[in-house]
mmCIF file of C-alpha atoms and ligand atoms in Angstrom:
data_model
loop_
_atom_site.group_PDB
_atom_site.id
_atom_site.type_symbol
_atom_site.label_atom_id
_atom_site.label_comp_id
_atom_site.label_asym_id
_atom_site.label_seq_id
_atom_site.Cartn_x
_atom_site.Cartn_y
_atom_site.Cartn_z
ATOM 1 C CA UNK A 1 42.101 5.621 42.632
ATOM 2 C CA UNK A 2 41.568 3.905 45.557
ATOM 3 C CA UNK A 3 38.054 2.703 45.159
ATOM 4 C CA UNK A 4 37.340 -0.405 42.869
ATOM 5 C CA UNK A 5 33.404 0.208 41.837
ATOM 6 C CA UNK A 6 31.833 3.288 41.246
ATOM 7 C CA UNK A 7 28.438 1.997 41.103
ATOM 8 C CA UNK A 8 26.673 -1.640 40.903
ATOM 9 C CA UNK A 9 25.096 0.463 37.336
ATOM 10 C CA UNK A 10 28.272 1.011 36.128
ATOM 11 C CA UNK A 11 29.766 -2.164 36.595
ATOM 12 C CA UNK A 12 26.844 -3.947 34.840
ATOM 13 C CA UNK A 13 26.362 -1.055 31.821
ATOM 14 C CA UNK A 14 30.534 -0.885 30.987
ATOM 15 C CA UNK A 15 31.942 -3.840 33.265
ATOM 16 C CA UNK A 16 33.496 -0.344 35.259
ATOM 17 C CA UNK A 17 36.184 -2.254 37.832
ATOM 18 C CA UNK A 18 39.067 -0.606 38.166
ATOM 19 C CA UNK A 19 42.533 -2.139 38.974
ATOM 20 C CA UNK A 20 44.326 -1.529 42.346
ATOM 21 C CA UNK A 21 47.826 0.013 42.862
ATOM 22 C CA UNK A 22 49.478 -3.618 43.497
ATOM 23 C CA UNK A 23 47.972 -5.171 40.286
ATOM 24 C CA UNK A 24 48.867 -2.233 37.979
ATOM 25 C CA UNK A 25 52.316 -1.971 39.557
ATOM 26 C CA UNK A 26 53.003 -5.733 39.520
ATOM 27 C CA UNK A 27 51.849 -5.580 35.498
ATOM 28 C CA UNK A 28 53.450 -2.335 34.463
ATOM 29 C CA UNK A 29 57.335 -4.396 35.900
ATOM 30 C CA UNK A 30 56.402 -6.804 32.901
ATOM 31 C CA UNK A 31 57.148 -4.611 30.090
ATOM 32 C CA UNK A 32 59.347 -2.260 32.585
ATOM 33 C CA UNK A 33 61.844 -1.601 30.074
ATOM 34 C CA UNK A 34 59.360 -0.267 28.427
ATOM 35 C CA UNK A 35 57.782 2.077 30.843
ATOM 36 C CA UNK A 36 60.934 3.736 31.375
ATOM 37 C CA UNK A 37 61.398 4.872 27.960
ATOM 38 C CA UNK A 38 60.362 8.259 27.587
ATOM 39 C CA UNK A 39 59.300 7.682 23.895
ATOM 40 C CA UNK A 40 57.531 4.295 24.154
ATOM 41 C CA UNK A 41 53.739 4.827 22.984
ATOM 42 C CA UNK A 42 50.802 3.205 24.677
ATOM 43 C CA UNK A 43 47.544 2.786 24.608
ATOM 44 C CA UNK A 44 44.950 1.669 27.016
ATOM 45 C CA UNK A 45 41.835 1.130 24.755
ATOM 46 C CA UNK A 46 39.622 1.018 27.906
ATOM 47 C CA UNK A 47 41.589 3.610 30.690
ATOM 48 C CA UNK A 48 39.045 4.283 33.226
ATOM 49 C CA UNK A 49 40.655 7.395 34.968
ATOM 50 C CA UNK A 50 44.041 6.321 34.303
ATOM 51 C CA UNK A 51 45.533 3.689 36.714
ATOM 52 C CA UNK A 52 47.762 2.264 34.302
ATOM 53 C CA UNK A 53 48.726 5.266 32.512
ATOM 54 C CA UNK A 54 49.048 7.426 35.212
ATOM 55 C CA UNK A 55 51.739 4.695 36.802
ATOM 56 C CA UNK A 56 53.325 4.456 33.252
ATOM 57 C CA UNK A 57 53.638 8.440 32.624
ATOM 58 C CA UNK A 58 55.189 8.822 36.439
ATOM 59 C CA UNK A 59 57.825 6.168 35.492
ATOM 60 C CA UNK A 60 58.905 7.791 31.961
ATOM 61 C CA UNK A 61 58.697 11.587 33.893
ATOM 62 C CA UNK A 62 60.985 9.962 36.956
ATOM 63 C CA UNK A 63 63.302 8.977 33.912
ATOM 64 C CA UNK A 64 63.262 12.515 32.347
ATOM 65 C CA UNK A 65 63.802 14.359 36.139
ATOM 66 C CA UNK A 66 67.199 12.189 36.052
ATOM 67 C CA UNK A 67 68.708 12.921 33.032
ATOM 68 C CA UNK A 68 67.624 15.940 32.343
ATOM 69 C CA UNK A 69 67.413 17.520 36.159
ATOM 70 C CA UNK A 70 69.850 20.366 35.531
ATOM 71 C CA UNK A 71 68.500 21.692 31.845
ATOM 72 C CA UNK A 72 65.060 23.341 32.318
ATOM 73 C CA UNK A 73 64.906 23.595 28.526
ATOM 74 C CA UNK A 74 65.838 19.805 27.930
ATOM 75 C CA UNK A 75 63.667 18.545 30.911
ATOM 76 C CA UNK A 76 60.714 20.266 29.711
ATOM 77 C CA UNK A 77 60.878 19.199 25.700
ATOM 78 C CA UNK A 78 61.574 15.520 27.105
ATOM 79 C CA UNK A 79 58.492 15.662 29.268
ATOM 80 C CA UNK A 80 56.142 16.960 26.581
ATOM 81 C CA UNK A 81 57.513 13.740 24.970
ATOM 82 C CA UNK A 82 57.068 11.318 27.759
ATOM 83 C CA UNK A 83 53.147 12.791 27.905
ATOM 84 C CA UNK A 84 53.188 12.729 24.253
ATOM 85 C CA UNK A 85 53.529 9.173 24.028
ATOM 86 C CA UNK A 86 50.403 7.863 25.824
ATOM 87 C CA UNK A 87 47.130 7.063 24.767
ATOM 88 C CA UNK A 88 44.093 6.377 26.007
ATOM 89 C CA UNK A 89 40.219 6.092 25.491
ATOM 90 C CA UNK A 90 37.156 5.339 27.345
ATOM 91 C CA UNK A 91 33.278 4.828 26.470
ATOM 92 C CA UNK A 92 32.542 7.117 29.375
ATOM 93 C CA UNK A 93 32.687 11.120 29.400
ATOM 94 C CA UNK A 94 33.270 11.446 33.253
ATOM 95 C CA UNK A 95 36.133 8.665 33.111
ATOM 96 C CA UNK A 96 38.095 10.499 30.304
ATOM 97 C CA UNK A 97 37.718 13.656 31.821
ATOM 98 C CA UNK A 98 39.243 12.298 35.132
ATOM 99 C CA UNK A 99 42.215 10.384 33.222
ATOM 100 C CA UNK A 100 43.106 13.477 31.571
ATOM 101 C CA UNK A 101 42.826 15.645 34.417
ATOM 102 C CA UNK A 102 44.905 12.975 36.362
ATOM 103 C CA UNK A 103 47.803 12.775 33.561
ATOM 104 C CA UNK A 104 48.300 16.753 33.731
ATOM 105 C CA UNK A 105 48.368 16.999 37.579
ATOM 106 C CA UNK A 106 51.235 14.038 37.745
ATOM 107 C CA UNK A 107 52.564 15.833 34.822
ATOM 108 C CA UNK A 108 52.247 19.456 36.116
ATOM 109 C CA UNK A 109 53.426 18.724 39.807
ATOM 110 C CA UNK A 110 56.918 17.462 38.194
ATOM 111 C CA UNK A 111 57.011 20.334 35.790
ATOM 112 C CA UNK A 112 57.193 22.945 38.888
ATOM 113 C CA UNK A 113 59.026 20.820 41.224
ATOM 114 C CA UNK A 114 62.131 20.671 38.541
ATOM 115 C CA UNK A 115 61.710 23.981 36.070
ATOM 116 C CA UNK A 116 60.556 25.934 39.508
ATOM 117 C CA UNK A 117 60.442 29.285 38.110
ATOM 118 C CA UNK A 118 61.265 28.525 34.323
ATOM 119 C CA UNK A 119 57.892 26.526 34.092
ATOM 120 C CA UNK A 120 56.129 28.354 31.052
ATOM 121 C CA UNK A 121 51.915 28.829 31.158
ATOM 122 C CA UNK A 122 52.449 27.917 27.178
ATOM 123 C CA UNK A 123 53.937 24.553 27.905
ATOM 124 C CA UNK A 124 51.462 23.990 30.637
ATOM 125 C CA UNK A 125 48.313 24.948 28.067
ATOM 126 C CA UNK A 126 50.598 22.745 25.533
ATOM 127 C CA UNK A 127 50.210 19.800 27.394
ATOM 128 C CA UNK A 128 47.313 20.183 28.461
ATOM 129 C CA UNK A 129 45.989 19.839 24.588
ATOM 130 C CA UNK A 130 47.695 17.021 24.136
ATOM 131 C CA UNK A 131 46.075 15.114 26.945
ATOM 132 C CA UNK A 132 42.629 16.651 24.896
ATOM 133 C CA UNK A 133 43.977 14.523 21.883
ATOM 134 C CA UNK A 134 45.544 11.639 23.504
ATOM 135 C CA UNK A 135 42.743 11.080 25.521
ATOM 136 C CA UNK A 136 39.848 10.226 23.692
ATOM 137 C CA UNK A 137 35.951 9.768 24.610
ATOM 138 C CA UNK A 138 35.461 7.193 22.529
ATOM 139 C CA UNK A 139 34.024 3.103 21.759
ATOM 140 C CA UNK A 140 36.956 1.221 21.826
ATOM 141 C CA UNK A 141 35.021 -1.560 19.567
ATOM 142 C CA UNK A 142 33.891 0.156 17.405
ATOM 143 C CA UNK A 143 35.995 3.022 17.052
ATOM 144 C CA UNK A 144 33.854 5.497 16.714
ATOM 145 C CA UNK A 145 33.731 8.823 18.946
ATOM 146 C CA UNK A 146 30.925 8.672 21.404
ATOM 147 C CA UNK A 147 28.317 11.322 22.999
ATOM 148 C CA UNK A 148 27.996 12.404 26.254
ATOM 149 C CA UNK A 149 25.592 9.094 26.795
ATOM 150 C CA UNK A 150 28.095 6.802 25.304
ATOM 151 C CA UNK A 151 26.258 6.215 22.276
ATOM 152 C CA UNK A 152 27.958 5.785 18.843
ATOM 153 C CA UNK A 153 28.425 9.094 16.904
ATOM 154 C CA UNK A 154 29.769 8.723 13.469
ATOM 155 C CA UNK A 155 32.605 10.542 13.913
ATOM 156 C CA UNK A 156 36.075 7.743 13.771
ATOM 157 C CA UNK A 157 38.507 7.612 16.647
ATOM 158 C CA UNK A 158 41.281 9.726 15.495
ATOM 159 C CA UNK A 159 45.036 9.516 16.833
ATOM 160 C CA UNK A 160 47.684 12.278 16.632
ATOM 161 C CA UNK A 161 51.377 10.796 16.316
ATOM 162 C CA UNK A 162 54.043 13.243 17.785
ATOM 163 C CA UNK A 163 57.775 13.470 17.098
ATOM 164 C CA UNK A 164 60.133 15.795 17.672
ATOM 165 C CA UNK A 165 61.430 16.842 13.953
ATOM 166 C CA UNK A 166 64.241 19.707 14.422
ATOM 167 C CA UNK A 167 65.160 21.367 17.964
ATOM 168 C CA UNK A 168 61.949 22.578 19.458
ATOM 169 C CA UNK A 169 60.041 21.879 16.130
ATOM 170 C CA UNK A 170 57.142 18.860 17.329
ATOM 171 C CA UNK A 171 55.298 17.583 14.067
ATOM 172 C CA UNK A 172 52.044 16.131 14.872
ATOM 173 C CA UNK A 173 49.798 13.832 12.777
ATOM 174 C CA UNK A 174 46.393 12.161 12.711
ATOM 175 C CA UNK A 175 45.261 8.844 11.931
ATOM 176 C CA UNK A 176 41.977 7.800 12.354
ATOM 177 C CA UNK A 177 42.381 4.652 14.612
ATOM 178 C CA UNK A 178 40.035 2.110 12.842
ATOM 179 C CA UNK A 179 42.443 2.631 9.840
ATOM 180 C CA UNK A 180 45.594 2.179 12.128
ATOM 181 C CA UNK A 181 43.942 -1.396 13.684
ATOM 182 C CA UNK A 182 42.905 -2.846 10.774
ATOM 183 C CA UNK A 183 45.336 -1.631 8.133
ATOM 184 C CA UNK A 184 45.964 -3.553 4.774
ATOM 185 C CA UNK A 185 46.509 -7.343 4.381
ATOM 186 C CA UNK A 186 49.857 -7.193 5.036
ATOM 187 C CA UNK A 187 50.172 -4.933 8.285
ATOM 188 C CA UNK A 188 47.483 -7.023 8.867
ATOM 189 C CA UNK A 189 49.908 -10.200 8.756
ATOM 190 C CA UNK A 190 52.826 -8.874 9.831
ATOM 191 C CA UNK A 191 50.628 -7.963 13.441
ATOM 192 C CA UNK A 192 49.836 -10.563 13.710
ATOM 193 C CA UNK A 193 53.209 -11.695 14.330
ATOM 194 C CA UNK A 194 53.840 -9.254 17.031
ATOM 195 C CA UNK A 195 53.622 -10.229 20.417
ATOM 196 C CA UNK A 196 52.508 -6.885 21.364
ATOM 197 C CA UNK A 197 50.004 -4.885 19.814
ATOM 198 C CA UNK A 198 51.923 -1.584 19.281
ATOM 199 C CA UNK A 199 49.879 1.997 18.072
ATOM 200 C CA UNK A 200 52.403 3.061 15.647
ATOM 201 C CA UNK A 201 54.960 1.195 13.686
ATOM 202 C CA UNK A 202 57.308 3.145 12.057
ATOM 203 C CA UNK A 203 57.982 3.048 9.772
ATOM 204 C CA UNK A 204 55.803 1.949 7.985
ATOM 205 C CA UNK A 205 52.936 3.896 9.812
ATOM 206 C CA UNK A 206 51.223 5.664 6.509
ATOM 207 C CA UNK A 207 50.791 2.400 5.042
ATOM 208 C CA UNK A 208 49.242 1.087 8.132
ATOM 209 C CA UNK A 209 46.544 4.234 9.396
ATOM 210 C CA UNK A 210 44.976 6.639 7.070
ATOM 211 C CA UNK A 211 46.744 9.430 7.182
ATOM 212 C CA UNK A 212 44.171 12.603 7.751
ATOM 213 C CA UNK A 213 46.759 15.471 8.181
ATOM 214 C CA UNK A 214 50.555 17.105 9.059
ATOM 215 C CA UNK A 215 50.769 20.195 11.307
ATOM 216 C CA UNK A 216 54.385 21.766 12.620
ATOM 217 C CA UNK A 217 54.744 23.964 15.225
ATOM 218 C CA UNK A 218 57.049 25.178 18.354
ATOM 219 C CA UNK A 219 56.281 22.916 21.134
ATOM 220 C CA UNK A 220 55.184 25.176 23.578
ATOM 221 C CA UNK A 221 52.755 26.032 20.794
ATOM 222 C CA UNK A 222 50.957 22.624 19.278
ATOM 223 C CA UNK A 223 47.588 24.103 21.148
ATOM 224 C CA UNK A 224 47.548 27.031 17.998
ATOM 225 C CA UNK A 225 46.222 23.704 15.664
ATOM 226 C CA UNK A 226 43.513 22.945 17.679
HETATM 227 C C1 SAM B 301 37.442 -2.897 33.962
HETATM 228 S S1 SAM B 301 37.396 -1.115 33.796
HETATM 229 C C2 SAM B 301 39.132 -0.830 33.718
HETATM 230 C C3 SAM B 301 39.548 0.597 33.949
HETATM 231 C C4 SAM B 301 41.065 0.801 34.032
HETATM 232 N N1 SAM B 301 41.700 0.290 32.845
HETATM 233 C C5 SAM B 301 41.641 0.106 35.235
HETATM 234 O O1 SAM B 301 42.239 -0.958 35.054
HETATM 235 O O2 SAM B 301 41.507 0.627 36.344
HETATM 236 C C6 SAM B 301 36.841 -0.999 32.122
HETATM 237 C C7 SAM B 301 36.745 0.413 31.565
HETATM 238 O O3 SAM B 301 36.400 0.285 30.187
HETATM 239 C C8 SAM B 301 35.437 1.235 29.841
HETATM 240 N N2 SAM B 301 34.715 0.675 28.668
HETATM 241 C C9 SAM B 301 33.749 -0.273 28.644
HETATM 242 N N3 SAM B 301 33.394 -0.544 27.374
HETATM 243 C C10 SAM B 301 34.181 0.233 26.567
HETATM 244 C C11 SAM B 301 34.290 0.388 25.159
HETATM 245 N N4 SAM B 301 33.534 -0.297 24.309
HETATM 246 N N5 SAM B 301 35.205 1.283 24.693
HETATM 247 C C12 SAM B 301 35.974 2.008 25.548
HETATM 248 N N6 SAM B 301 35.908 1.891 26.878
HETATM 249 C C13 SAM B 301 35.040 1.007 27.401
HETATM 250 C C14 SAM B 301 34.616 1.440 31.088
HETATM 251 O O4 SAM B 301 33.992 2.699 31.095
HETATM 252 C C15 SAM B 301 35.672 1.276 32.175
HETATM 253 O O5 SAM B 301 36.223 2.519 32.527
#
């Protein structure tokens, strides 16, 4: 993204300014610890079309291509991981559709460059549905779902947690995200504390979102619960 503003519209309807390279560089090397972990989870409650989590997923997938460079198998279950671990939503239809499309091309173009011909069109389509999950059209205030004009629907944000359970087994489940920011007293407190807001706290995480429901599958294969 090299242009700033879309539109003088946009800017004044959803205050649409998006960050250049140098800023979202410079503030992804304060928590850079962080974006090298391949499991870390974020969340970018208003993404645009991705700058900072498309800088934040090439950092974790630059981490996987090193250690895991010479095992197709292992590079590919760590990089469903990496992409597994970052979240994002935005008011506008057009802007999510972009971010997602963005994550899977910075994630796809790493997939063939290191699994060449072991790349798999089920891991591909796997991925792919969990940018569809990850990335959500939605009103970050009010965490509801929105429609195609950005209104309100009643529908809740909802989040899917991902974890790798036993060897190639990936457990998935969803929280509905008002539950998961506002929680109980206590998760309430203990946030509060926190320095950083952070999406999931094991783990403790059932106390903090409501839980909605559990689904196990292969993988390659999470796109079968759609
Ligand atoms: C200042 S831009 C930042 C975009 C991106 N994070 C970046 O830094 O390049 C703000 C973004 O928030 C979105 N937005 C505005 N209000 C929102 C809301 N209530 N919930 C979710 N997204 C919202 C806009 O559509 C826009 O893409």
């Amino acid at each position: 993204m090299t242009q700033q503003v879309k539109s003088k519209q946009r800017v004044a309807e959803h205050g649409e300014v998006f960050t250049a390279e140098r800023e979202v560089k410079a503030m992804c090397d304060l928590v850079k610890q962080e974006t090298e972990r391949i499991d870390s989870r974020f969340l970018e409650p208003a993404c645009g079309d991705g700058n900072f989590l498309s800088e934040i997923l090439s950092r974790k997938l630059s981490v996987v291509r090193k250690k895991y460079k010479k095992s197709p198998i292992d590079y590919e279950k760590n990089a469903i991981l990496a992409l597994s671990s970052i979240y994002g939503v935005d008011i506008l239809l057009d802007n999510a559709i972009a971010c997602r499309e963005r994550l899977l091309a910075i994630w796809d173009k790493e997939y063939k460059a290191v699994c060449k011909k072991e790349c798999s069109a089920d891991t591909r389509e796997a991925a792919k549905f969990i940018l569809s999950r990850n990335i959500v059209c939605g009103n970050a205030l009010s965490l509801r779902c929105v429609d195609e004009s950005g209104n309100d629907t009643n529908e809740p944000i909802v989040f899917s947690e991902w974890a790798f359970i036993t060897g190639t087994q990936m457990q998935r489940k969803d929280y509905t995200f008002d539950e998961l920011l506002n929680g109980d007293d206590a998760s309430k407190k203990k946030r509060q504390k926190k320095e950083q807001l952070t999406l999931f706290d094991e783990p403790q995480l059932d106390k903090e979102g409501k839980f909605l429901k559990q689904y196990i599958s292969d993988y390659r294969r999470v796109q079968d619960n759609g």
